[in-house]
mmCIF file of C-alpha atoms in Angstrom:
data_model
loop_
_atom_site.group_PDB
_atom_site.id
_atom_site.type_symbol
_atom_site.label_atom_id
_atom_site.label_comp_id
_atom_site.label_asym_id
_atom_site.label_seq_id
_atom_site.Cartn_x
_atom_site.Cartn_y
_atom_site.Cartn_z
ATOM 1 C CA MET A 1 -12.903 20.617 -77.776
ATOM 2 C CA ASN A 2 -13.650 24.455 -76.201
ATOM 3 C CA LYS A 3 -12.378 25.055 -72.536
ATOM 4 C CA LYS A 4 -15.769 24.398 -71.016
ATOM 5 C CA GLN A 5 -15.919 20.690 -72.647
ATOM 6 C CA ALA A 6 -12.463 20.464 -71.712
ATOM 7 C CA LEU A 7 -12.590 21.595 -68.256
ATOM 8 C CA THR A 8 -15.691 18.973 -67.577
ATOM 9 C CA LEU A 9 -13.689 16.022 -69.042
ATOM 10 C CA SER A 10 -10.946 16.855 -66.662
ATOM 11 C CA VAL A 11 -13.202 16.924 -63.658
ATOM 12 C CA THR A 12 -14.685 13.774 -64.855
ATOM 13 C CA GLN A 13 -11.446 12.003 -65.084
ATOM 14 C CA THR A 14 -10.501 12.864 -61.943
ATOM 15 C CA VAL A 15 -13.295 12.353 -60.023
ATOM 16 C CA ALA A 16 -13.619 8.782 -61.773
ATOM 17 C CA ALA A 17 -9.476 8.338 -60.538
ATOM 18 C CA VAL A 18 -11.030 9.413 -57.217
ATOM 19 C CA LEU A 19 -13.482 6.755 -57.018
ATOM 20 C CA ILE A 20 -11.302 4.127 -58.537
ATOM 21 C CA ALA A 21 -8.397 4.841 -56.142
ATOM 22 C CA CYS A 22 -11.227 4.806 -52.858
ATOM 23 C CA ALA A 23 -12.752 1.517 -54.250
ATOM 24 C CA PRO A 24 -10.690 -0.989 -52.405
ATOM 25 C CA LEU A 25 -10.703 1.305 -49.191
ATOM 26 C CA ALA A 26 -14.944 1.614 -49.429
ATOM 27 C CA HIS A 27 -14.730 -1.810 -49.184
ATOM 28 C CA ALA A 28 -12.405 -2.782 -46.660
ATOM 29 C CA ALA A 29 -14.635 -0.041 -44.557
ATOM 30 C CA ASP A 30 -17.025 -2.598 -44.662
ATOM 31 C CA TYR A 31 -15.192 -5.628 -43.247
ATOM 32 C CA PRO A 32 -16.497 -7.662 -42.281
ATOM 33 C CA ASN A 33 -19.412 -8.011 -44.613
ATOM 34 C CA LYS A 34 -20.378 -11.939 -43.768
ATOM 35 C CA PRO A 35 -19.538 -14.385 -41.261
ATOM 36 C CA VAL A 36 -15.900 -14.885 -40.413
ATOM 37 C CA ARG A 37 -14.105 -18.491 -40.715
ATOM 38 C CA LEU A 38 -11.782 -19.224 -37.845
ATOM 39 C CA ILE A 39 -9.840 -22.211 -38.371
ATOM 40 C CA VAL A 40 -8.998 -24.624 -35.666
ATOM 41 C CA GLY A 41 -5.744 -27.282 -36.472
ATOM 42 C CA PHE A 42 -6.973 -29.543 -34.095
ATOM 43 C CA ALA A 43 -9.792 -31.606 -32.453
ATOM 44 C CA PRO A 44 -12.460 -29.989 -30.327
ATOM 45 C CA GLY A 45 -10.919 -30.268 -26.760
ATOM 46 C CA GLY A 46 -7.663 -29.251 -27.202
ATOM 47 C CA SER A 47 -5.606 -25.756 -25.834
ATOM 48 C CA ASN A 48 -6.240 -23.820 -29.394
ATOM 49 C CA ASP A 49 -9.726 -25.326 -29.621
ATOM 50 C CA ILE A 50 -10.717 -24.249 -25.843
ATOM 51 C CA ILE A 51 -9.027 -20.564 -27.052
ATOM 52 C CA ALA A 52 -10.684 -20.091 -29.850
ATOM 53 C CA ARG A 53 -14.526 -21.026 -28.635
ATOM 54 C CA LEU A 54 -13.597 -18.485 -25.571
ATOM 55 C CA LEU A 55 -12.538 -15.633 -27.985
ATOM 56 C CA ALA A 56 -14.962 -16.267 -30.726
ATOM 57 C CA PRO A 57 -18.634 -14.508 -29.487
ATOM 58 C CA LYS A 58 -16.463 -11.716 -27.567
ATOM 59 C CA LEU A 59 -15.031 -10.994 -31.189
ATOM 60 C CA GLU A 60 -18.616 -10.923 -32.732
ATOM 61 C CA ALA A 61 -19.626 -8.710 -30.350
ATOM 62 C CA VAL A 62 -16.972 -6.016 -31.422
ATOM 63 C CA LEU A 63 -16.934 -6.955 -35.498
ATOM 64 C CA LYS A 64 -20.931 -7.103 -35.103
ATOM 65 C CA GLN A 65 -20.766 -10.445 -37.247
ATOM 66 C CA SER A 66 -20.847 -13.953 -36.483
ATOM 67 C CA VAL A 67 -17.142 -15.585 -35.889
ATOM 68 C CA VAL A 68 -17.733 -19.551 -36.865
ATOM 69 C CA VAL A 69 -15.128 -21.993 -35.250
ATOM 70 C CA GLU A 70 -14.273 -24.613 -37.672
ATOM 71 C CA ASN A 71 -12.265 -27.397 -36.763
ATOM 72 C CA ARG A 72 -9.803 -28.501 -39.278
ATOM 73 C CA PRO A 73 -7.378 -31.269 -37.612
ATOM 74 C CA GLY A 74 -4.195 -33.159 -38.818
ATOM 75 C CA ALA A 75 -0.703 -32.321 -39.932
ATOM 76 C CA ALA A 76 0.089 -30.497 -36.637
ATOM 77 C CA GLY A 77 -1.852 -27.805 -38.002
ATOM 78 C CA ASN A 78 -0.887 -27.467 -41.698
ATOM 79 C CA ILE A 79 -4.355 -28.475 -42.917
ATOM 80 C CA ALA A 80 -6.224 -25.804 -41.200
ATOM 81 C CA ALA A 81 -3.273 -23.360 -42.505
ATOM 82 C CA ASP A 82 -3.765 -24.593 -45.976
ATOM 83 C CA ALA A 83 -7.223 -24.169 -46.291
ATOM 84 C CA ALA A 84 -7.082 -20.621 -44.713
ATOM 85 C CA ILE A 85 -3.939 -20.140 -47.639
ATOM 86 C CA LYS A 86 -6.538 -21.328 -50.541
ATOM 87 C CA ALA A 87 -9.637 -19.160 -49.303
ATOM 88 C CA ALA A 88 -10.706 -16.126 -50.719
ATOM 89 C CA ALA A 89 -8.200 -12.792 -49.952
ATOM 90 C CA ASP A 90 -10.668 -11.269 -48.416
ATOM 91 C CA GLY A 91 -9.885 -12.194 -44.359
ATOM 92 C CA HIS A 92 -13.248 -13.697 -44.099
ATOM 93 C CA THR A 93 -10.986 -16.683 -43.271
ATOM 94 C CA VAL A 94 -8.382 -16.867 -40.595
ATOM 95 C CA PHE A 95 -7.166 -19.673 -38.849
ATOM 96 C CA MET A 96 -4.945 -20.254 -35.331
ATOM 97 C CA CYS A 97 -1.491 -20.361 -36.000
ATOM 98 C CA THR A 98 0.901 -22.207 -33.768
ATOM 99 C CA THR A 99 4.487 -22.507 -33.166
ATOM 100 C CA GLY A 100 4.239 -25.906 -34.436
ATOM 101 C CA THR A 101 3.208 -25.331 -37.762
ATOM 102 C CA LEU A 102 4.609 -21.418 -38.082
ATOM 103 C CA SER A 103 7.954 -22.250 -35.802
ATOM 104 C CA ILE A 104 8.524 -25.442 -35.980
ATOM 105 C CA GLN A 105 7.353 -27.629 -39.359
ATOM 106 C CA PRO A 106 9.581 -25.589 -41.431
ATOM 107 C CA PHE A 107 12.594 -27.350 -40.191
ATOM 108 C CA LEU A 108 11.270 -30.773 -39.906
ATOM 109 C CA PRO A 109 12.233 -33.359 -43.357
ATOM 110 C CA GLN A 110 8.601 -33.569 -44.579
ATOM 111 C CA ARG A 111 7.347 -31.243 -47.046
ATOM 112 C CA MET A 112 5.374 -28.685 -46.149
ATOM 113 C CA PRO A 113 2.085 -27.630 -48.668
ATOM 114 C CA PHE A 114 2.747 -23.971 -48.273
ATOM 115 C CA ASP A 115 5.570 -21.647 -47.629
ATOM 116 C CA VAL A 116 4.793 -19.962 -44.537
ATOM 117 C CA GLU A 117 6.308 -16.809 -45.689
ATOM 118 C CA THR A 118 3.163 -15.981 -47.210
ATOM 119 C CA ILE A 119 1.189 -16.419 -44.137
ATOM 120 C CA THR A 120 -0.060 -12.895 -43.241
ATOM 121 C CA PRO A 121 0.519 -12.456 -39.276
ATOM 122 C CA ILE A 122 -2.434 -10.470 -37.710
ATOM 123 C CA THR A 123 -1.561 -10.740 -33.868
ATOM 124 C CA GLN A 124 -0.096 -13.146 -31.254
ATOM 125 C CA ILE A 125 -3.184 -14.035 -28.802
ATOM 126 C CA GLY A 126 -0.964 -15.307 -26.570
ATOM 127 C CA ASN A 127 1.836 -17.650 -24.702
ATOM 128 C CA THR A 128 0.678 -20.808 -23.539
ATOM 129 C CA PRO A 129 3.485 -22.859 -21.420
ATOM 130 C CA TYR A 130 3.154 -26.499 -20.792
ATOM 131 C CA LEU A 131 2.826 -28.593 -18.002
ATOM 132 C CA MET A 132 4.570 -31.870 -17.759
ATOM 133 C CA LEU A 133 1.968 -34.015 -17.144
ATOM 134 C CA VAL A 134 1.996 -38.110 -16.524
ATOM 135 C CA SER A 135 -0.545 -40.613 -15.647
ATOM 136 C CA LYS A 136 -1.991 -41.042 -12.115
ATOM 137 C CA ASP A 137 -0.542 -44.809 -11.731
ATOM 138 C CA LEU A 138 2.907 -43.728 -12.808
ATOM 139 C CA PRO A 139 5.173 -44.741 -9.614
ATOM 140 C CA VAL A 140 6.183 -40.709 -9.373
ATOM 141 C CA ALA A 141 5.624 -37.888 -7.943
ATOM 142 C CA THR A 142 8.527 -35.457 -9.123
ATOM 143 C CA VAL A 143 10.448 -34.620 -12.075
ATOM 144 C CA GLY A 144 13.863 -36.462 -10.529
ATOM 145 C CA GLU A 145 11.612 -39.312 -10.068
ATOM 146 C CA PHE A 146 10.411 -39.704 -13.429
ATOM 147 C CA LEU A 147 13.688 -39.160 -14.984
ATOM 148 C CA LYS A 148 15.095 -41.893 -12.487
ATOM 149 C CA TYR A 149 12.119 -44.185 -13.455
ATOM 150 C CA ALA A 150 12.779 -43.471 -17.141
ATOM 151 C CA ARG A 151 16.244 -44.322 -16.574
ATOM 152 C CA GLU A 152 15.218 -47.386 -15.138
ATOM 153 C CA ASN A 153 12.648 -48.623 -17.540
ATOM 154 C CA PRO A 154 14.538 -47.555 -21.139
ATOM 155 C CA GLY A 155 12.198 -47.943 -24.085
ATOM 156 C CA LYS A 156 9.140 -48.530 -21.745
ATOM 157 C CA VAL A 157 8.252 -45.190 -21.075
ATOM 158 C CA ASN A 158 6.218 -43.435 -23.634
ATOM 159 C CA TYR A 159 4.747 -39.969 -24.196
ATOM 160 C CA ALA A 160 1.934 -38.633 -26.201
ATOM 161 C CA SER A 161 1.658 -35.218 -28.493
ATOM 162 C CA SER A 162 -1.560 -33.943 -30.573
ATOM 163 C CA GLY A 163 0.741 -34.669 -34.147
ATOM 164 C CA ASN A 164 4.280 -35.583 -35.750
ATOM 165 C CA GLY A 165 5.958 -31.858 -36.048
ATOM 166 C CA THR A 166 3.531 -30.229 -33.174
ATOM 167 C CA THR A 167 5.123 -28.735 -30.339
ATOM 168 C CA ALA A 168 4.285 -30.919 -27.564
ATOM 169 C CA HIS A 169 5.958 -33.687 -29.790
ATOM 170 C CA LEU A 170 9.232 -31.357 -30.000
ATOM 171 C CA ALA A 171 9.099 -30.670 -26.204
ATOM 172 C CA GLY A 172 8.939 -34.491 -25.363
ATOM 173 C CA GLU A 173 12.219 -35.172 -27.980
ATOM 174 C CA MET A 174 14.054 -32.501 -26.458
ATOM 175 C CA LEU A 175 13.578 -33.662 -22.746
ATOM 176 C CA ARG A 176 14.537 -37.261 -24.169
ATOM 177 C CA SER A 177 17.792 -35.371 -25.918
ATOM 178 C CA ASN A 178 18.643 -33.088 -22.887
ATOM 179 C CA ALA A 179 17.615 -35.593 -20.306
ATOM 180 C CA LYS A 180 19.445 -38.531 -21.840
ATOM 181 C CA ILE A 181 16.306 -40.904 -21.667
ATOM 182 C CA ASP A 182 15.242 -43.329 -23.658
ATOM 183 C CA ILE A 183 11.484 -42.491 -24.307
ATOM 184 C CA VAL A 184 8.892 -43.546 -27.396
ATOM 185 C CA HIS A 185 6.737 -40.990 -29.079
ATOM 186 C CA VAL A 186 3.002 -41.787 -29.702
ATOM 187 C CA PRO A 187 1.532 -38.920 -32.136
ATOM 188 C CA TYR A 188 -2.492 -38.521 -31.908
ATOM 189 C CA LYS A 189 -4.441 -36.517 -34.114
ATOM 190 C CA GLY A 190 -5.214 -33.583 -31.379
ATOM 191 C CA ALA A 191 -5.139 -33.528 -27.502
ATOM 192 C CA GLY A 192 -8.170 -34.570 -26.438
ATOM 193 C CA GLN A 193 -7.778 -38.274 -27.579
ATOM 194 C CA ALA A 194 -3.889 -37.998 -26.379
ATOM 195 C CA MET A 195 -5.380 -36.865 -23.176
ATOM 196 C CA VAL A 196 -7.943 -39.471 -22.877
ATOM 197 C CA ASP A 197 -5.142 -42.381 -22.906
ATOM 198 C CA LEU A 198 -3.142 -40.199 -20.839
ATOM 199 C CA ASN A 199 -5.874 -40.551 -18.249
ATOM 200 C CA SER A 200 -6.468 -44.042 -18.645
ATOM 201 C CA GLY A 201 -2.471 -44.880 -18.314
ATOM 202 C CA ARG A 202 -2.303 -46.060 -22.189
ATOM 203 C CA VAL A 203 0.820 -43.332 -21.769
ATOM 204 C CA SER A 204 3.060 -42.207 -19.563
ATOM 205 C CA LEU A 205 3.675 -38.473 -20.436
ATOM 206 C CA MET A 206 2.397 -35.870 -22.371
ATOM 207 C CA PHE A 207 3.399 -31.987 -22.444
ATOM 208 C CA ASP A 208 -0.162 -29.929 -22.600
ATOM 209 C CA GLN A 209 -1.191 -26.404 -21.616
ATOM 210 C CA ALA A 210 -3.225 -25.653 -18.512
ATOM 211 C CA VAL A 211 -6.013 -24.311 -20.204
ATOM 212 C CA SER A 212 -6.931 -28.222 -21.493
ATOM 213 C CA SER A 213 -5.439 -30.181 -18.532
ATOM 214 C CA LEU A 214 -6.604 -28.504 -15.409
ATOM 215 C CA PRO A 215 -9.973 -30.185 -15.345
ATOM 216 C CA TYR A 216 -8.127 -33.865 -15.067
ATOM 217 C CA LEU A 217 -5.499 -32.268 -12.671
ATOM 218 C CA GLN A 218 -8.621 -30.789 -10.357
ATOM 219 C CA SER A 219 -10.510 -34.486 -10.411
ATOM 220 C CA GLY A 220 -7.282 -36.332 -9.271
ATOM 221 C CA ALA A 221 -6.957 -38.216 -13.262
ATOM 222 C CA LEU A 222 -3.662 -36.890 -13.982
ATOM 223 C CA LYS A 223 -0.622 -35.184 -12.255
ATOM 224 C CA ALA A 224 1.346 -32.474 -12.947
ATOM 225 C CA LEU A 225 4.992 -32.474 -12.093
ATOM 226 C CA ALA A 226 5.969 -28.886 -13.246
ATOM 227 C CA VAL A 227 5.332 -26.102 -15.398
ATOM 228 C CA ALA A 228 7.612 -25.441 -18.578
ATOM 229 C CA ASN A 229 8.459 -22.075 -17.828
ATOM 230 C CA ASP A 230 10.620 -19.278 -16.874
ATOM 231 C CA HIS A 231 7.924 -18.801 -14.006
ATOM 232 C CA ARG A 232 5.098 -20.220 -12.108
ATOM 233 C CA LEU A 233 1.742 -20.006 -12.947
ATOM 234 C CA ARG A 234 -0.924 -17.692 -11.233
ATOM 235 C CA GLY A 235 -3.592 -20.938 -11.584
ATOM 236 C CA LEU A 236 -1.225 -23.596 -10.095
ATOM 237 C CA PRO A 237 1.270 -21.446 -7.691
ATOM 238 C CA ASP A 238 2.247 -24.764 -6.025
ATOM 239 C CA LEU A 239 3.870 -25.894 -9.340
ATOM 240 C CA PRO A 240 7.316 -25.827 -9.778
ATOM 241 C CA THR A 241 8.903 -24.695 -12.981
ATOM 242 C CA THR A 242 11.135 -26.691 -14.779
ATOM 243 C CA ASP A 243 14.435 -25.419 -13.633
ATOM 244 C CA GLU A 244 13.235 -25.032 -10.294
ATOM 245 C CA ALA A 245 12.683 -28.830 -10.491
ATOM 246 C CA GLY A 246 16.382 -29.615 -11.650
ATOM 247 C CA LEU A 247 15.596 -29.986 -15.612
ATOM 248 C CA LYS A 248 17.551 -26.716 -16.668
ATOM 249 C CA ASN A 249 17.579 -24.271 -20.326
ATOM 250 C CA PHE A 250 14.036 -26.344 -20.689
ATOM 251 C CA ASN A 251 11.483 -23.731 -21.702
ATOM 252 C CA PRO A 252 9.646 -24.836 -24.879
ATOM 253 C CA THR A 253 7.043 -22.437 -24.624
ATOM 254 C CA PRO A 254 4.209 -22.857 -27.263
ATOM 255 C CA TRP A 255 1.944 -19.530 -28.737
ATOM 256 C CA THR A 256 -1.115 -19.134 -30.028
ATOM 257 C CA GLY A 257 -1.879 -16.175 -32.687
ATOM 258 C CA LEU A 258 -4.071 -15.044 -35.243
ATOM 259 C CA CYS A 259 -3.089 -15.821 -39.142
ATOM 260 C CA ALA A 260 -4.435 -15.617 -42.565
ATOM 261 C CA GLY A 261 -3.551 -16.040 -46.005
ATOM 262 C CA PRO A 262 -1.477 -13.984 -48.425
ATOM 263 C CA GLY A 263 -3.094 -11.019 -49.668
ATOM 264 C CA ILE A 264 -5.865 -9.801 -47.326
ATOM 265 C CA PRO A 265 -6.817 -6.277 -47.300
ATOM 266 C CA PRO A 266 -4.191 -4.324 -44.943
ATOM 267 C CA GLU A 267 -7.660 -3.086 -43.264
ATOM 268 C CA ALA A 268 -9.114 -6.352 -42.371
ATOM 269 C CA VAL A 269 -6.031 -7.253 -40.913
ATOM 270 C CA ARG A 270 -6.121 -3.821 -38.825
ATOM 271 C CA THR A 271 -9.655 -4.439 -38.011
ATOM 272 C CA LEU A 272 -8.859 -8.222 -36.911
ATOM 273 C CA GLN A 273 -5.817 -7.244 -34.761
ATOM 274 C CA GLN A 274 -7.686 -4.096 -33.065
ATOM 275 C CA ALA A 275 -10.811 -6.386 -31.853
ATOM 276 C CA THR A 276 -8.506 -9.272 -31.117
ATOM 277 C CA ALA A 277 -6.579 -6.630 -28.586
ATOM 278 C CA GLN A 278 -9.858 -5.306 -27.362
ATOM 279 C CA VAL A 279 -10.979 -8.682 -26.402
ATOM 280 C CA LEU A 280 -7.972 -9.393 -24.709
ATOM 281 C CA ALA A 281 -8.077 -6.463 -22.850
ATOM 282 C CA ASP A 282 -11.238 -7.260 -21.573
ATOM 283 C CA PRO A 283 -11.596 -7.718 -17.734
ATOM 284 C CA GLU A 284 -12.958 -11.151 -18.102
ATOM 285 C CA ILE A 285 -11.218 -12.620 -20.303
ATOM 286 C CA ARG A 286 -7.939 -11.822 -18.678
ATOM 287 C CA GLU A 287 -9.129 -13.227 -15.719
ATOM 288 C CA ARG A 288 -9.795 -16.472 -17.265
ATOM 289 C CA PHE A 289 -6.739 -16.332 -19.592
ATOM 290 C CA GLN A 290 -4.442 -15.874 -16.388
ATOM 291 C CA ARG A 291 -6.253 -18.962 -14.228
ATOM 292 C CA ASP A 292 -6.055 -21.576 -16.928
ATOM 293 C CA GLY A 293 -2.131 -20.333 -17.763
ATOM 294 C CA ILE A 294 -2.941 -18.391 -20.931
ATOM 295 C CA GLU A 295 -0.664 -15.053 -20.748
ATOM 296 C CA PRO A 296 -2.271 -12.830 -23.229
ATOM 297 C CA VAL A 297 -0.357 -10.847 -25.809
ATOM 298 C CA GLY A 298 -2.383 -8.642 -28.409
ATOM 299 C CA SER A 299 0.249 -7.606 -30.394
ATOM 300 C CA THR A 300 0.750 -5.280 -33.846
ATOM 301 C CA PRO A 301 0.730 -7.331 -37.377
ATOM 302 C CA GLU A 302 4.606 -5.829 -37.266
ATOM 303 C CA GLN A 303 5.411 -7.018 -33.734
ATOM 304 C CA PHE A 304 3.851 -10.529 -34.225
ATOM 305 C CA ALA A 305 5.902 -10.400 -37.782
ATOM 306 C CA ALA A 306 9.225 -9.427 -35.694
ATOM 307 C CA PHE A 307 8.437 -12.093 -33.195
ATOM 308 C CA LEU A 308 8.098 -15.046 -35.925
ATOM 309 C CA LYS A 309 11.049 -14.087 -37.333
ATOM 310 C CA ALA A 310 13.048 -14.307 -34.085
ATOM 311 C CA ASP A 311 11.118 -17.323 -32.808
ATOM 312 C CA ARG A 312 11.902 -19.545 -35.767
ATOM 313 C CA ALA A 313 15.127 -18.504 -35.585
ATOM 314 C CA LYS A 314 15.048 -20.311 -31.939
ATOM 315 C CA TRP A 315 13.412 -23.081 -32.949
ATOM 316 C CA GLY A 316 15.341 -24.213 -35.976
ATOM 317 C CA GLY A 317 18.461 -24.183 -33.534
ATOM 318 C CA LEU A 318 16.672 -26.571 -31.057
ATOM 319 C CA VAL A 319 14.987 -28.862 -33.996
ATOM 320 C CA LYS A 320 18.728 -29.562 -35.160
ATOM 321 C CA ASN A 321 20.110 -30.127 -31.591
ATOM 322 C CA ALA A 322 17.333 -32.121 -30.290
ATOM 323 C CA ASP A 323 17.875 -34.404 -32.936
ATOM 324 C CA VAL A 324 13.985 -34.895 -33.805
ATOM 325 C CA GLN A 325 12.923 -38.506 -34.170
ATOM 326 C CA LEU A 326 9.987 -38.468 -36.356
#
C-alpha cells in the first residue's frame, strides 16, 4: 500500500467513525419524528387526566408533533408506568408519573411490576395540593366538626380514593392515624367514579385536587373543609389550610411529573423537558394552573431526580408511621 492509498484509507476510516458516532445524535435531532403517546394511569376526569389534556395541545405546538393522551387506569398508576417501560425506548412514549406510583408504592406490601429506579425522570410538572372534601349532606362544616362526627360514629364514616396505594389513600390513612379516628377506606379505579359517589353521599370523605373538584364546589354539590397545604390556594382564598383548621403537621401534598422508561435518548429527555417548561411558562397555562390549585414547577431532569430521592425518603417514613392498611 502506497502513501496515497494509506491516506485515502485513513480519511475513509475517520469519516466512517465520525458518521457512526454522530448517528445517534442525528437520530435524536429528529425527535420527535412520530406522535408522542402520553399515558395517564387514571380514568378520565381525574386531576392527572385533566392536567395531561391541558398540556397536550400546547406540547403539540412546541414539538410540532401530535401528543396523544391515552388512559390506562389501575393499580395506582402502575399499569401506565409498566406500559411506558415496555414501550420502545425512543422517547415517543411517556407517562404522567405521580407521588403514589414513584414515592409511595415502593414502600407498600404488594410487589410492583417494575423497579422505580429504572424510571427516567423528565420533569416535575407541578404540585397539586389536596382539598379535604365531604358530601354536602354530611352534617359538618369544619375540620373540627368532622373529627367530632367521626369519633361519635366509629367505623361508620368512610373515605374514597382513586385506588389502593394512591396518595389520596395514604392521605386518608394519615388522617386516621394522626387524628385517631376509625374511618373506612373505599378504593376506586379512578377519581371520577369516586367523586360521583362522594357527590351522591355513598361515601363521606375524599382527598382530591382542586382542578378536578372545583366544579362540584362551585355547584354546591360538595363541601371543602380545608386545603392540605402550607398556604392557602389562590383560587380558594377563604378556604383554611389544615394547619389553620387544627390538623397540625398534615401536608400530604401530591405532585405530578413527566417520566419515561429506561434508556431513552438524552436528547429526547432534554427536548421533552424544555418543551414542558416552555408550556408551563405560558401565561395562559400558568393562570389556569394557579386558578385550579396547581403549582407549576418545570424542573430539569437532574432537579427532578434529586426531588424524587428526597420525596421517597419522606413518604417512606410516612407510610411506616401511618400504619397504612390495604
